[in-house]
Coordinates of C-alpha atoms and ligand atoms in Angstrom, one line a residue:
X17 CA -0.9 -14.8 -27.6
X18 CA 0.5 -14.6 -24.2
X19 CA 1.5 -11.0 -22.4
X20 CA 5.1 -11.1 -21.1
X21 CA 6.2 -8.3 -19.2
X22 CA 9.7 -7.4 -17.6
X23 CA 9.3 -8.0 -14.0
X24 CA 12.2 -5.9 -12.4
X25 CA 11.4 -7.3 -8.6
X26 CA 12.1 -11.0 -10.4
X27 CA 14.6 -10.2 -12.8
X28 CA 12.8 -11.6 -15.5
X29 CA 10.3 -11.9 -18.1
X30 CA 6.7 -12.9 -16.8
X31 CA 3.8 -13.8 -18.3
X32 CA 1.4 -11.2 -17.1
X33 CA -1.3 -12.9 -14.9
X34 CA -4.0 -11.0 -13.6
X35 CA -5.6 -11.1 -9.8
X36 CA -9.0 -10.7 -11.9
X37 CA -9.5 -10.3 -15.5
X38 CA -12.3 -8.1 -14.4
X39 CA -10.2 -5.1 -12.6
X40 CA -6.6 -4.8 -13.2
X41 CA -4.8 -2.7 -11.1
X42 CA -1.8 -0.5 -11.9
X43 CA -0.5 2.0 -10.3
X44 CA 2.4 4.8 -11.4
X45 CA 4.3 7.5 -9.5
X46 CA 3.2 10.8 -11.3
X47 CA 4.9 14.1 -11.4
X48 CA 5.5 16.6 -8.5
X49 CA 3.6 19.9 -10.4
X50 CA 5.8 22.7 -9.4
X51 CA 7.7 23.4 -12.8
X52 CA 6.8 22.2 -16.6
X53 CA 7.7 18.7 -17.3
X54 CA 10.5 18.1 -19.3
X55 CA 10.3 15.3 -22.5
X56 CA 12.0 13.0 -19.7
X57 CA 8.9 13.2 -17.8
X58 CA 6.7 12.2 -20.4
X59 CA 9.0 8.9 -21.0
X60 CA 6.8 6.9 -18.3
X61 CA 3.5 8.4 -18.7
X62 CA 3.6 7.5 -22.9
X63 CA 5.1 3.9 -22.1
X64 CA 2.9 2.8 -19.5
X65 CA 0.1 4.5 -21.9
X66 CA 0.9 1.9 -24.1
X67 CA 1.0 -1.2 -21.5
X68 CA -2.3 0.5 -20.8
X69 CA -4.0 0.3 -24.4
X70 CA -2.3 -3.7 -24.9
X71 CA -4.1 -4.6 -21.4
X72 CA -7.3 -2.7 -22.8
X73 CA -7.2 -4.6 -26.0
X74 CA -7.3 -8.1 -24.1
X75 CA -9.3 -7.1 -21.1
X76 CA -11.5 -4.7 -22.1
X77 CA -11.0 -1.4 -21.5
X78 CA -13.4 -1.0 -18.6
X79 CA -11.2 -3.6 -16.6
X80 CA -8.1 -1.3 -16.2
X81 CA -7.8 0.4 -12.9
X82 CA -4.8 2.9 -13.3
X83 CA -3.8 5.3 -10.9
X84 CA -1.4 7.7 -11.3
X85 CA -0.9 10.7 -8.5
X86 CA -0.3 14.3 -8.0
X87 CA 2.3 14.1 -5.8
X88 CA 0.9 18.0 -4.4
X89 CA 3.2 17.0 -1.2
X90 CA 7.2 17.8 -2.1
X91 CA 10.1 19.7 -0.7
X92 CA 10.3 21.2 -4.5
X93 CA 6.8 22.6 -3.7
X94 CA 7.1 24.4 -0.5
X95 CA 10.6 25.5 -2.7
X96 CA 8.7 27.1 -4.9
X97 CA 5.9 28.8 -2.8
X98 CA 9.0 30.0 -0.2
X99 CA 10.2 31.4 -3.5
X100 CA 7.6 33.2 -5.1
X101 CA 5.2 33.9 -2.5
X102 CA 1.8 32.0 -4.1
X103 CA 0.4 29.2 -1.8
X104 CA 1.4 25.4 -2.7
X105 CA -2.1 24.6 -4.0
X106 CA -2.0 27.5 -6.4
X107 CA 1.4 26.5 -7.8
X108 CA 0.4 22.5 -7.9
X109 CA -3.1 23.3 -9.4
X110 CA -1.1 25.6 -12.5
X111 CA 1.6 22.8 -13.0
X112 CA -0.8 19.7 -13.0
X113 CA -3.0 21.2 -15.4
X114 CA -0.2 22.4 -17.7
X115 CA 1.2 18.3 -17.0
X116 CA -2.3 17.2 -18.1
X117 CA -2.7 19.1 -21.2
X118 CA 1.1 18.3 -22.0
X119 CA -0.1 14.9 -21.6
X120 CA -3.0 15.1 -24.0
X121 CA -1.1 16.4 -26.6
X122 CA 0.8 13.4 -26.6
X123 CA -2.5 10.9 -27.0
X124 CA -1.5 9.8 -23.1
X125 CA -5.1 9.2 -21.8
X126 CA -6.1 10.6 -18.2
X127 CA -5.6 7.7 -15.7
X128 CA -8.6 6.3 -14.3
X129 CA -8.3 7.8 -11.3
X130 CA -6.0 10.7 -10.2
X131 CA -5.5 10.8 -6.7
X132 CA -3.7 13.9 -5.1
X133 CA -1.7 13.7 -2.3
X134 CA -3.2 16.3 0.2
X135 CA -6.5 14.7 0.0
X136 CA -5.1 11.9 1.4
X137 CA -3.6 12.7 4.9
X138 CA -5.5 11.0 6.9
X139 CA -5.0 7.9 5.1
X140 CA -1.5 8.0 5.3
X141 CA -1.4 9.0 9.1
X142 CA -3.6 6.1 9.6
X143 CA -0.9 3.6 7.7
X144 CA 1.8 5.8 10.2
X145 CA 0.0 4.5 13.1
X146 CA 0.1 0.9 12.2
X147 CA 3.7 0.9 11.6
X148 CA 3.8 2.9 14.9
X149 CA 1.7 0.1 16.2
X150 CA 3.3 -3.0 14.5
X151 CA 6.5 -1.5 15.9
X152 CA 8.3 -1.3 11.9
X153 CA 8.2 2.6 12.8
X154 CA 9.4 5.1 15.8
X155 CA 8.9 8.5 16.9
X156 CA 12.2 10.6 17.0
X157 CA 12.4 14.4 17.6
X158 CA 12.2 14.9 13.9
X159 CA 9.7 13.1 12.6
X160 CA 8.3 9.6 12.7
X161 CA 10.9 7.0 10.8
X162 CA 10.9 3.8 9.4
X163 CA 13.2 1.8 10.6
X164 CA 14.9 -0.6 8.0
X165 CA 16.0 -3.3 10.0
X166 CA 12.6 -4.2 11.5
X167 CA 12.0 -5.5 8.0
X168 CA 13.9 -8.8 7.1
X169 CA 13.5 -8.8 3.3
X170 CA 14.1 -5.1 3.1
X171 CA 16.0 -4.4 -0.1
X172 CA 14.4 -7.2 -2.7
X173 CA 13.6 -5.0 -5.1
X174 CA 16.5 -3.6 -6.3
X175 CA 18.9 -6.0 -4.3
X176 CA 20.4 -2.7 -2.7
X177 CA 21.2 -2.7 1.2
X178 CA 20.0 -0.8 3.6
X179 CA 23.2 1.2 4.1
X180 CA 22.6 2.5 0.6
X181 CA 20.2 4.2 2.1
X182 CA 23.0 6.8 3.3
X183 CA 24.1 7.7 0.0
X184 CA 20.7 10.2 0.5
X185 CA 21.2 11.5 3.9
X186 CA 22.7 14.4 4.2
X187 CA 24.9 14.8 7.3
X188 CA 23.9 17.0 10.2
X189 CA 20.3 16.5 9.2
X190 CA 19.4 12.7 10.3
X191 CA 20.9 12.8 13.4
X192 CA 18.1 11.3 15.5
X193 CA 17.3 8.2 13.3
X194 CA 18.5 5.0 14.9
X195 CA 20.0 4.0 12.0
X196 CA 21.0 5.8 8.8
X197 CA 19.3 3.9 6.7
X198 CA 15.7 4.2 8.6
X199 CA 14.1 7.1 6.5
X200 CA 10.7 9.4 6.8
X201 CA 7.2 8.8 7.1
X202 CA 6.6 11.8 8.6
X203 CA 8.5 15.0 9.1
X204 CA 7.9 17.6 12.0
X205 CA 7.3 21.5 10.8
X206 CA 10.2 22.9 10.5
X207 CA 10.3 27.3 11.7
X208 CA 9.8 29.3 8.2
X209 CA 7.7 26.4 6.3
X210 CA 4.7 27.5 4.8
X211 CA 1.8 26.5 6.7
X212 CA 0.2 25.6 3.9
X213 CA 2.6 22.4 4.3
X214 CA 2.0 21.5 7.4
X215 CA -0.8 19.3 9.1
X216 CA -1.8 18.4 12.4
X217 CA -0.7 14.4 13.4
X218 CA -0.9 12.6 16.3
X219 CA 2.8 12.9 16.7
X220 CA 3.1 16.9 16.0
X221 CA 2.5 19.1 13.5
X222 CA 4.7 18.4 10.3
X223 CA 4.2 16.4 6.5
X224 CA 4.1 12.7 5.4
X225 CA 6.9 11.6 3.5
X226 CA 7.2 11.0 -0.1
X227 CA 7.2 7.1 0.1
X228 CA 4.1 7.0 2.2
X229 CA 2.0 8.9 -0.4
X230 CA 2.3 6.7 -2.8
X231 CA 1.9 3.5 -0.4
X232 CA -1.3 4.7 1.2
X233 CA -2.9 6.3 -1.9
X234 CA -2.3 3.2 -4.1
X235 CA -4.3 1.3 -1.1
X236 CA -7.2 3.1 -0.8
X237 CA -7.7 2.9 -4.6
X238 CA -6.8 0.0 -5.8
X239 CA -6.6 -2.1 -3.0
X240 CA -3.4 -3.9 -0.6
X241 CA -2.1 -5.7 -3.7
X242 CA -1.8 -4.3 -6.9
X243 CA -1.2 -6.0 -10.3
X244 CA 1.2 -3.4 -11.7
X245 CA 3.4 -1.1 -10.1
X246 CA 5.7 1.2 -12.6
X247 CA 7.8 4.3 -12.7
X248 CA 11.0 5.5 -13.7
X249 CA 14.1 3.4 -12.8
X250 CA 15.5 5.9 -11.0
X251 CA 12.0 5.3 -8.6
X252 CA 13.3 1.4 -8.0
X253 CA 15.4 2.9 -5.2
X254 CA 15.0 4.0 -2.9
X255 CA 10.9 5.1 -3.3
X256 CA 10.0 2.0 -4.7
X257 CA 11.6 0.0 -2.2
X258 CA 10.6 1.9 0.8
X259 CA 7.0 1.9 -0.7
X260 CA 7.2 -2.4 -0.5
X261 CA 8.3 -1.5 3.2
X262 CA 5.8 0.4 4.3
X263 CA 3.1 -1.2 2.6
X264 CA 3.8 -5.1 3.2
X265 CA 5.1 -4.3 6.9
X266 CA 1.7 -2.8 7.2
X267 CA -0.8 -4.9 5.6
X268 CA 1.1 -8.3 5.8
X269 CA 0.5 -8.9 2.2
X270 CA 2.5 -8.5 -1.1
X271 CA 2.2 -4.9 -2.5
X272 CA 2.6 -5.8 -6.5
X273 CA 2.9 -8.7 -8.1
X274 CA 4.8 -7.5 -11.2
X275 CA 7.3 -4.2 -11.0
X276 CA 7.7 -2.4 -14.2
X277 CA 10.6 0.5 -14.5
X278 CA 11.5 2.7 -17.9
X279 CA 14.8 3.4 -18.4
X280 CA 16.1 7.1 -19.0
X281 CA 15.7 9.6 -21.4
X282 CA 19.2 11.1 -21.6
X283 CA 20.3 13.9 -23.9
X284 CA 24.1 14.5 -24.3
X285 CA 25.1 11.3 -22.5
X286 CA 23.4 12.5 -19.4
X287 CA 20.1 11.3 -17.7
X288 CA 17.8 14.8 -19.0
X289 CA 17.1 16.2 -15.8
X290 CA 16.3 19.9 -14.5
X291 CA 19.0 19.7 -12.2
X292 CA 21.9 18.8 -14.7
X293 CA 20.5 21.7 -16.7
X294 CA 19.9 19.1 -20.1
X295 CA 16.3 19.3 -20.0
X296 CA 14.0 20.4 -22.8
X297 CA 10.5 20.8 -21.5
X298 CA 7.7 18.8 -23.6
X299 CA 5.7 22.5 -23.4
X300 CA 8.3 24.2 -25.5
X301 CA 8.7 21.2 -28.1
X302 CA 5.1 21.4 -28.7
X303 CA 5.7 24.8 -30.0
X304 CA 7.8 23.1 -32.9
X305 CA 6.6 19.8 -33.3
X306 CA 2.9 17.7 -32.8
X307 CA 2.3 15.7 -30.3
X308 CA 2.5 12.1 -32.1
X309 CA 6.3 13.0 -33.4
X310 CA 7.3 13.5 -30.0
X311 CA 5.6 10.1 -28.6
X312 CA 6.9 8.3 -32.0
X313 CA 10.2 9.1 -30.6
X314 CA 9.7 8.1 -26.9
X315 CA 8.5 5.0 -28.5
X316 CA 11.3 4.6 -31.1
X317 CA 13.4 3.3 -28.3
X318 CA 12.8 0.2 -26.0
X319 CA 11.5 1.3 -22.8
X320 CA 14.0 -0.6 -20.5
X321 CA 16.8 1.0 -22.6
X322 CA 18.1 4.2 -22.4
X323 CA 17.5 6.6 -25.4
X324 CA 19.6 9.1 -26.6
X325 CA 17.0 12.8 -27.1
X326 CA 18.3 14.7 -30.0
X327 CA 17.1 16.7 -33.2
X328 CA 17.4 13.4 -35.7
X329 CA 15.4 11.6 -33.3
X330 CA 12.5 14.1 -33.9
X331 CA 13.1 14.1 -37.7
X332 CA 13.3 10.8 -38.2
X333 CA 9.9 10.3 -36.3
X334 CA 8.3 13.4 -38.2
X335 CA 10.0 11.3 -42.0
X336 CA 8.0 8.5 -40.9
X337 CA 4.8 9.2 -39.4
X338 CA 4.2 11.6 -42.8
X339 CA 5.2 8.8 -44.9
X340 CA 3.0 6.5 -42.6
X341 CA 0.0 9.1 -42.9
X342 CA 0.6 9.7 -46.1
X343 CA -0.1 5.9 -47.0
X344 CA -3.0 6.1 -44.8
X345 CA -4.5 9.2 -46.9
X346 CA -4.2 7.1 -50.0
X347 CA -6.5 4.2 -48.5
X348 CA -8.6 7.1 -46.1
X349 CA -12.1 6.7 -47.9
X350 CA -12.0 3.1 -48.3
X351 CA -14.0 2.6 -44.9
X352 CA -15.3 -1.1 -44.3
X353 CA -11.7 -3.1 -44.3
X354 CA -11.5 -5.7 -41.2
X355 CA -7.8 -5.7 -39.9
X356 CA -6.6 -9.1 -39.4
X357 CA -2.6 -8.0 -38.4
X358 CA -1.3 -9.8 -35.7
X359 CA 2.7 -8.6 -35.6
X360 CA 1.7 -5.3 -34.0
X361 CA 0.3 -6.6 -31.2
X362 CA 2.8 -9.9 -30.6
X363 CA 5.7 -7.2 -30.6
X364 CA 3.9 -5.1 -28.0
X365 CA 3.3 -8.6 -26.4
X366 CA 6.7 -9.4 -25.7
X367 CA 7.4 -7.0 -23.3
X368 CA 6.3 -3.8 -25.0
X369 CA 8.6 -4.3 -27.9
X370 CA 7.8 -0.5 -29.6
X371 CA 11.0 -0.4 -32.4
X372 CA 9.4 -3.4 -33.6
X373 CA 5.8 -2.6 -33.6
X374 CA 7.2 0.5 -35.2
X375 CA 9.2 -0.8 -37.8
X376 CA 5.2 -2.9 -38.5
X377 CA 3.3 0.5 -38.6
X378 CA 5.5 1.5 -41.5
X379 CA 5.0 -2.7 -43.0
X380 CA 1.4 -1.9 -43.0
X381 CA 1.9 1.7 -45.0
X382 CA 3.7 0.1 -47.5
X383 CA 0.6 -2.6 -47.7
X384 CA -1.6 0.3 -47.8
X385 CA 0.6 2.0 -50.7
X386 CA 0.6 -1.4 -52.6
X387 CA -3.0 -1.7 -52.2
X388 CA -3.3 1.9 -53.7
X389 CA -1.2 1.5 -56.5
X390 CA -3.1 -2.0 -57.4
X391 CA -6.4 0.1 -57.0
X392 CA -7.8 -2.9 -55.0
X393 CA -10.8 -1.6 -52.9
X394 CA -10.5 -4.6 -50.4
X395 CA -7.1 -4.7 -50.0
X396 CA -7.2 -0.8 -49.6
X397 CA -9.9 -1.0 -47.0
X398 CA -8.2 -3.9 -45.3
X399 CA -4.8 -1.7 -45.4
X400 CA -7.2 1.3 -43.6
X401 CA -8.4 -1.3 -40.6
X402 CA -5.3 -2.1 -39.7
X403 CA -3.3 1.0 -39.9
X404 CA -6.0 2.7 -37.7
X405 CA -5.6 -0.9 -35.2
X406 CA -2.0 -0.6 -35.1
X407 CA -2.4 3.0 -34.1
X408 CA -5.1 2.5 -31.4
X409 CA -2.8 -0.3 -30.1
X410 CA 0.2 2.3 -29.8
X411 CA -1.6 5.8 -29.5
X412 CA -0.8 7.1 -33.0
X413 CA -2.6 8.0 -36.2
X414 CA -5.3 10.1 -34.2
X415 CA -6.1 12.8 -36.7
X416 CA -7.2 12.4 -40.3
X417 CA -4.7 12.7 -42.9
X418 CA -6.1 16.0 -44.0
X419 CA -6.1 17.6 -40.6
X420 CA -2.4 16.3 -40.4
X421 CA -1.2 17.9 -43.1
X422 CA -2.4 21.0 -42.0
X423 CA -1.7 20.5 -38.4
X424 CA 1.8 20.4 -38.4
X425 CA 2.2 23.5 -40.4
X426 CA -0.1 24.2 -37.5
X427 CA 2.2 23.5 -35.3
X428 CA 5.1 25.5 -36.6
X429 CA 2.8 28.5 -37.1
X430 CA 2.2 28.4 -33.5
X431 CA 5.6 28.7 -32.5
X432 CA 5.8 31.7 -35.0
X433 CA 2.8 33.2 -33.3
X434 CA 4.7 32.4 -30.2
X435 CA 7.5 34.6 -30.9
X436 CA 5.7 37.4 -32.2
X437 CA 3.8 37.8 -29.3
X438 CA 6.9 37.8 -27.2
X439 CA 8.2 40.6 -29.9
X440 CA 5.2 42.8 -28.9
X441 CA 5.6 42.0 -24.8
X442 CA 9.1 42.6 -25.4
X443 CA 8.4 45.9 -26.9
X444 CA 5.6 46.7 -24.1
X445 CA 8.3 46.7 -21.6
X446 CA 10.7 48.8 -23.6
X447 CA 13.1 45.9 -23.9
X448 CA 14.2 47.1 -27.5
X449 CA 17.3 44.4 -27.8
X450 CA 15.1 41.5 -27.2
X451 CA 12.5 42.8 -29.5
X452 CA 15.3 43.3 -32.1
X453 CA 16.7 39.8 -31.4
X454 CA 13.5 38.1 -31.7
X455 CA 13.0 39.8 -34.8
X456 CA 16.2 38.8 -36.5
X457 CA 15.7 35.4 -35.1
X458 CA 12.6 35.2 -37.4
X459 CA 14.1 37.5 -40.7
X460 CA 16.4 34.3 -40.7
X461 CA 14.1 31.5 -40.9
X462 CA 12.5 34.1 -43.8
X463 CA 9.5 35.3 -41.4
X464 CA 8.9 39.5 -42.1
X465 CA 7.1 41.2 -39.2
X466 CA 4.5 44.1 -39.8
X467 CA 4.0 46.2 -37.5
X468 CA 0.5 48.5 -38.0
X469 CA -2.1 50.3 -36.3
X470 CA -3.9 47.1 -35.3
X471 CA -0.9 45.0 -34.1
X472 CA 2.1 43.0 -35.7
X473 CA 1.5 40.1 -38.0
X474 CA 3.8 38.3 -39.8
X475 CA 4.0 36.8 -42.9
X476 CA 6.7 34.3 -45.3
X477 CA 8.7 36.6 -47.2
Ligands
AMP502 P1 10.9 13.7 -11.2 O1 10.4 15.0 -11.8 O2 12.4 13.6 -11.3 O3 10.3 13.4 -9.9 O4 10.4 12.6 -12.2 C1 9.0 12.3 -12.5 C2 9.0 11.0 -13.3 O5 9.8 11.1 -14.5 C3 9.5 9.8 -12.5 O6 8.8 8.6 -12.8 C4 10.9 9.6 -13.1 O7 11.4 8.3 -13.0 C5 10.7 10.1 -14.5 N1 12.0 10.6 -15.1 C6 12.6 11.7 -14.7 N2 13.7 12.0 -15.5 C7 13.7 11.0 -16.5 C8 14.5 10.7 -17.6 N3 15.5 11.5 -18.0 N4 14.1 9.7 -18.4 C9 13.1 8.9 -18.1 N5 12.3 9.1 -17.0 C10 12.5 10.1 -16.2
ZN503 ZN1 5.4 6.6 -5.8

């Protein structure tokens, strides 16, 4: 069974063809840690998850490589640290953790390797210097730019010009830039930026750019060419594209041989995003819902389309995984079975086809079901093996049965908990109408409050 991926660079499906079976390299763009992560967010962690777990199941999971960064480097960060006064690392060391337990509570394993971008300066000076050097760079009185058209094939990625570049700029801002379209790899201190942000460069003091993180982390760990390349599609330009720049006008050799993008998570109509103010975080879901109900919805959708984030999304995830687990508990204590599916894994084979290996999942509970009804011990434990295969294969079916029965009322009695905890802060700072509002919010989904000498508690009236 061949792998075929979506190569975005080539417009295409590719069979997926590995520099060496024995280390596979992939590389994504992960999140700036200044805020919590909406569900957005999580769309290419989960799905490249998933390309991770396919490669793992034909190459051993010992040959994946996968990097995913910190990107501890960002305007949005020195935004933040301007605003509330705590240093950069502080608020980058808070966010990634809270971005790595949000991830484990969607089955996303840690990446191989998690490379931040502050520990990496000096790498990415060093790939400045080259450029400088190779003469694909220039020193201007605001920072050391790229410039564009020293690079032929600039632009094959996404097919977009150089000009396009512009769209970005801001006007007033790049005025010393030979051309528009040239943009950062590094950018001179600016008066008032926290010196936290700001390192010493041959050049003058200042910050690498975005783009060059990525390029000179993804080097130093998994080498000048890279199997895999992914991120969001809103990556593909210009970050993507600037990352190819820097990193074949630098090392002379290709950067990735296969680009992979995720399409957008929109809610409303609208790409979710913090800015457009249609963004619920993945932290506050968690509150309502487990972790595999939110994945099983990423995953509902194909990955290159968009997908629409609403309530009946979640509920018709949380209908099937309890009917799927509940099929599962029927078969749960007939251990031994040997799976022998194959239409999981051909789906996920042809470009990470989830709806399909999804609608399969819910095939292979109503095999398990039949097998429980016919009380046949072998078909049962056969039923087992491959429900527990299919959900290795897509990050599902983690707990037992039993514990996911009791988890998601779990779940929900967290988000109680939740409130009433903000009922008693609430009242600890004398603010009596939130108190009182949070306490009606919860007389209406039948939750009574006590209030005693001990504490409040709650119970279902
Ligand atoms: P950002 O916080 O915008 O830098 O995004 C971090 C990662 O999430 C990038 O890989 C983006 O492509 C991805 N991303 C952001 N918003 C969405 C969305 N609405 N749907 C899918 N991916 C997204
Ligand atoms: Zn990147």
């Amino acid at each position: 069974m061949t792998l075929r991926i979506y190569d975005t660079a080539k417009r295409a499906k590719r069979v997926f063809e590995p520099q060496d079976p024995a280390r596979i390299t992939l590389y994504v763009c992960g999140p700036t840690p200044y805020n919590y992560a909406h569900i957005g967010n999580a769309r290419p962690p989960i799905v490249f998850d998933v390309l991770r777990r396919v490669l793992a199941s034909r190459y051993g999971a010992k040959a994946i490589v996968y990097a995913r960064n910190i990107t501890d480097i960002e305007d949005k960060l020195i935004a933040a640290s301007l605003e509330t006064g705590e240093p950069i690392e502080a608020i980058a060391q808070k966010f990634a953790k809270i971005y790595n337990d949000d991830m484990a509570a969607l089955n996303v394993a840690p990446p191989t390797i998690e490379p931040w971008a502050t520990e990496h300066v000096p790498e990415m000076i060093e790939m400045i210097e080259k450029l400088v050097r190779k003469k694909y760079a220039y020193v201007g009185a605001q920072g050391v730019w790229f410039s564009v058209s020293s690079m032929p094939d600039y632009g094959k990625l996404s097919g977009r010009k150089p000009e396009d570049n512009e769209a970005g700029a801001r006007v007033g801002i790049d005025t010393d830039k030979r051309d528009p379209a040239d943009f950062a790899l590094w950018k001179f201190a600016k008066p008032g930026e926290p010196v936290d942000a700001i390192w010493d460069s041959p050049w003058g003091r200042g910050r690498p750019g975005w783009h060059i993180e990525c390029s000179a982390m993804a080097a130093k760990h998994l080498g000048k060419t890279i199997d895999i390349h992914g991120g969001g599609i809103d990556l593909q330009f210009p970050h993507h594209e600037n990352e190819i720049a820097q990193s074949e006008c630098a090392h002379g050799e290709v950067m990735a041989n296969y680009w992979i993008h995720n399409g957008f998570l929109d809610m409303g109509g609208e790409k979710m995003s913090k800015s457009l103010g249609n963004s619920v975080l993945i932290h506050d879901l968690l509150q309502a819902w487990p972790g595999e109900v939110l994945r099983f919805a990423i995953l509902s959708g194909h990955y290159r389309a968009p997908l629409d984030w609403n309530e009946d999304l979640l509920k018709q995830a949380k209908t099937t995984l309890d009917r799927v687990y509940g099929a599962l508990r029927r078969v749960w204590d007939q251990e031994g079975g040997h799976g022998g599916e194959k239409g999981l894994a051909r789906a996920l084979s042809d470009d990470l086809n989830t709806p399909e290996a999804l609608a399969e999942l819910s095939r292979l509970a109503s095999e398990a079901n039949m097998a429980a009804d016919h009380k046949d011990p072998d078909a049962m434990a056969n039923a087992r093996a491959n429900l527990l295969a299919a959900g290795d294969l897509l990050g599902l079916l983690t707990q037992t049965p039993k514990a996911w029965e009791q988890g998601v009322d779990a779940g929900g009695n967290a988000r109680i908990d939740a409130l009433v905890q903000g009922r008693i802060d609430s009242r600890a700072a004398r603010d009596w109408a939130e108190a009182d509002r949070i306490r009606d919010e919860l007389a209406a989904e039948g939750i009574e409050i006590m209030d005693g000498p001990s504490g409040s508690t709650w119970r279902r009236a």
